[in-house]
Amino acid sequence: KLRRGWVECRHDIDAFAPGLLSIYESLRPSEEHRSKQSQLIDSLTKSVSKEWSNAQLHLYGSCANSFGTSHSDVDVCLEIDIGTGSVVELLLRLAEILRADGFGDVEAITSARVPIVRMLDSGSGFSCDICINNLFAVANTKLLRDYAQIDGRLLQLASIVKHWAKLRGVNETYRGTLSSYAYVLMCISFLQLREPKILPCLQAMEPTYTMVVDDTECAYFDEVHLLPDFGAENEESIPELLWAFFHYWAFQHDYRKDVVSIRMGKIISKKEKNWTTRVGNDRHLMCIEDPFETGHDLGRVVDRQTIRIIREEFERAADILQHDDDPCDTLFEPY
Ligand code: GTP
Ligand code: MG
């Protein structure tokens, strides 16, 4: 098999555009879904502000970054001054309040890396995670949402990739594969690197938006309505881009040296990040830099065994899109 060098995709790949786009359409959350979601947020806001008048609720993750599907959970961040108290105490109190207000299946999960209250809203059937003061997630949610406004192909590509990853079992961080967030960052970086570019690097432009989180400045150009035709010179279709994405990750990405960075809009090196050896639990076998928490590698969960599984999945996907008669079925076959 050809590992490196230039490979072109099949000449008839555009024939799969309708199939792929209808999968994308079927994933879009419905109007009903959206309105149930805002009802849930409204009743949460009521419960929370009764107890803490100075608190604020933010939506983050895929229910707010536009990469959500009808299966996505609802991620909520409670911004609140904790004072001398602790996050755990606060979460336990929050769980009590929500139970008293009639929310079902409320559970405080305080031992996780990011402690949360998890609940199931019986009215809507949504699973909802509430964390405290995770404002980096609020900032990166806005960044992703702003990128999604620039060129519609990002939303299409990333939704299809997320769907593929879920069905193929490579979207499970607790098992050593990648988060949805990591896949979206990989798609943004990929579109920044197309020739001609489909996406700009918003963090390399004159900032029009700044949010300071834990002494870190999260700044970038957010007036994306001023870039309506940014990617227009590039006419690549969704099937071409999807194939090229998998082909890149299967055969072109240099796993020994490369770090994907949407912050820089290019591939940077493990050497300059000091990510060349294992540090604690972070193996840095597949490196995806967080745009704001730049010390944070979204690929840190990947180990020697799961990296093999992930790369085989990329190869399988590229291969199917290149050779299969009916790729829209085979590609998403549950593993
Ligand atoms: P789905 O729920 O699968 O549709 O996607 P999602 O985008 O909501 O992903 P997920 O539930 O995995 O993560 C929710 C949000 O948490 C992401 O969109 C990010 O904003 C944030 N997040 C997740 N993992 C990390 C991480 O490792 N570091 C940081 N800084 N933020 C993260
Ligand atoms: Mg989510």
XYZ file of C-alpha atoms and ligand atoms in Angstrom, residues 60-63 72-75, ligand 2:
9
model
C -21.155 24.768 26.071
C -20.199 21.753 23.998
C -22.158 20.604 21.000
C -25.508 22.040 22.115
C -25.990 15.051 21.732
C -26.154 15.618 25.464
C -26.636 19.081 26.968
C -23.503 20.538 28.558
Mg -21.548 17.037 24.655
